[in-house]
CSV table of C-alpha atoms in Angstrom, one decimal:
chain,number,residue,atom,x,y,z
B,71,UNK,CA,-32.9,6.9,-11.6
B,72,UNK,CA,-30.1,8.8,-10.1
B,73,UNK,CA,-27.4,7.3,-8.4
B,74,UNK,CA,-26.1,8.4,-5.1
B,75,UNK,CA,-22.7,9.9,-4.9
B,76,UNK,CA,-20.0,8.1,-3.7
B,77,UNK,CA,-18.1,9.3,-0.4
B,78,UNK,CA,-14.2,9.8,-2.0
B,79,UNK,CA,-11.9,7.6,-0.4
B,80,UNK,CA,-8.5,9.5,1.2
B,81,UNK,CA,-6.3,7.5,-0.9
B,82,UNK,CA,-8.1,8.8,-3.9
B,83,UNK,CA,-5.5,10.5,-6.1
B,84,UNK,CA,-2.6,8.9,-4.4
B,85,UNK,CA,-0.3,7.5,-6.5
B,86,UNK,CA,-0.4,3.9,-6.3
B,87,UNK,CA,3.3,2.8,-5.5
B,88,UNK,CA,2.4,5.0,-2.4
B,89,UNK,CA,-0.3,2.9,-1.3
B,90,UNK,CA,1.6,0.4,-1.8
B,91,UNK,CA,4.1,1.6,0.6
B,92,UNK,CA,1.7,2.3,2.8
B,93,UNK,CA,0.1,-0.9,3.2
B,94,UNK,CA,3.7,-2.4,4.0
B,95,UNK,CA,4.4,0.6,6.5
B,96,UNK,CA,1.1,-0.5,8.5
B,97,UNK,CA,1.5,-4.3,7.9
B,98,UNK,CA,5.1,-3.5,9.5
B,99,UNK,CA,5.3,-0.8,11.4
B,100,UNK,CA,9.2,-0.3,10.3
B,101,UNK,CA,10.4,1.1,7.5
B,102,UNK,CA,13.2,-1.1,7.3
B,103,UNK,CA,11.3,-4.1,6.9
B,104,UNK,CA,9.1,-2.3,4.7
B,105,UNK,CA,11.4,-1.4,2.5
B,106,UNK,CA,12.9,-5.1,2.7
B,107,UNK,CA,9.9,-6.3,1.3
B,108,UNK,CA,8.9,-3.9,-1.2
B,109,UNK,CA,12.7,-4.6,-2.5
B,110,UNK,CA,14.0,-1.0,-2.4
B,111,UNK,CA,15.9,0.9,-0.2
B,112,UNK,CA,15.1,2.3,3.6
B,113,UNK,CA,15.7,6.0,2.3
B,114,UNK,CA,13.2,5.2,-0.4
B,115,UNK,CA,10.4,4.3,2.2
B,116,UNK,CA,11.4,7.0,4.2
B,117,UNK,CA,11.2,9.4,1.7
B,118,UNK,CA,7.3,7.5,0.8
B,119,UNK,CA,6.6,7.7,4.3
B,120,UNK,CA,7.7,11.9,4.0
B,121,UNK,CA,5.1,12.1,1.2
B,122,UNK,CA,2.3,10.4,3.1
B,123,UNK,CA,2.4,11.9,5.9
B,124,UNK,CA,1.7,15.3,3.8
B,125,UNK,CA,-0.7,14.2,2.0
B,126,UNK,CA,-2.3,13.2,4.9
B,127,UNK,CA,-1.9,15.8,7.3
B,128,UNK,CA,-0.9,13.2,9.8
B,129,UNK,CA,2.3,11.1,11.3
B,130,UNK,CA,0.7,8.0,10.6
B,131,UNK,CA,3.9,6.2,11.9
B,132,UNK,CA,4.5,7.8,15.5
B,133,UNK,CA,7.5,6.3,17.2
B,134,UNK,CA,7.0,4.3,20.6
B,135,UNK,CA,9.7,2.5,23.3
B,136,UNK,CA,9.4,-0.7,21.2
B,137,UNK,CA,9.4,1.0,17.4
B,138,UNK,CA,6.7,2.4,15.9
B,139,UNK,CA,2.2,2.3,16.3
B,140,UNK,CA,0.4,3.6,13.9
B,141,UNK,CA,-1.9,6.8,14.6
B,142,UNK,CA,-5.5,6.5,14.7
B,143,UNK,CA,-5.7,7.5,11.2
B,144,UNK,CA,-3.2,5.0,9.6
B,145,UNK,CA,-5.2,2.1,11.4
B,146,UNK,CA,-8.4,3.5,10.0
B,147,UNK,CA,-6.6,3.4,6.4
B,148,UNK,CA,-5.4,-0.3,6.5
B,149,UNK,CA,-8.5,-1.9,5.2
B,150,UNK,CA,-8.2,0.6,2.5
B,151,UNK,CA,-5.0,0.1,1.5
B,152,UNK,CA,-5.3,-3.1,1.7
B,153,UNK,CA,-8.0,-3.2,-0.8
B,154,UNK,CA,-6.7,-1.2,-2.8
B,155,UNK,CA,-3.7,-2.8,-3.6
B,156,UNK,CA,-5.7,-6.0,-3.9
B,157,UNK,CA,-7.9,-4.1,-6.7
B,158,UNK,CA,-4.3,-2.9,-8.3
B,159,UNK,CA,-3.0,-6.7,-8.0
């Protein structure tokens, strides 16, 4: 019986502190209080942030009047981020 393959997830290969920072980044949508509650500095997010968005091809944190929204692509990666740090934990 063969099994069929599995469709790669776009945080495969990601180092996992990333996701991490990710998942705070979209929970927050600031990288100040991201990096408040990951418990390093806002130059370290920032610098996380720099990295994602390469990886990815894609702003994911786009700044608006009122901060920052997500782009279509960082909401469609919360679920999993989420789960993957879950899995990690």
């Amino acid at each position: 019986m063969s099994r069929s393959a599995r469709p790669s997830s776009p945080l495969a290969g990601l180092d996992l502190n990333l996701i991490v920072t990710l998942r705070e980044l979209i929970g927050e949508r600031n990288v100040t209080r991201a990096a408040e509650r990951l418990g390093v500095t806002q130059p370290a997010v920032s610098a996380s942030l720099a990295r994602l968005r390469k990886h990815f091809g894609d702003e994911l944190l786009v700044r608006a009047s009122n901060g920052y929204r997500l782009s279509p692509l960082a909401a469609s990666l919360a679920e999993q981020a989420e789960a993957g740090c879950a899995g990690a934990e």
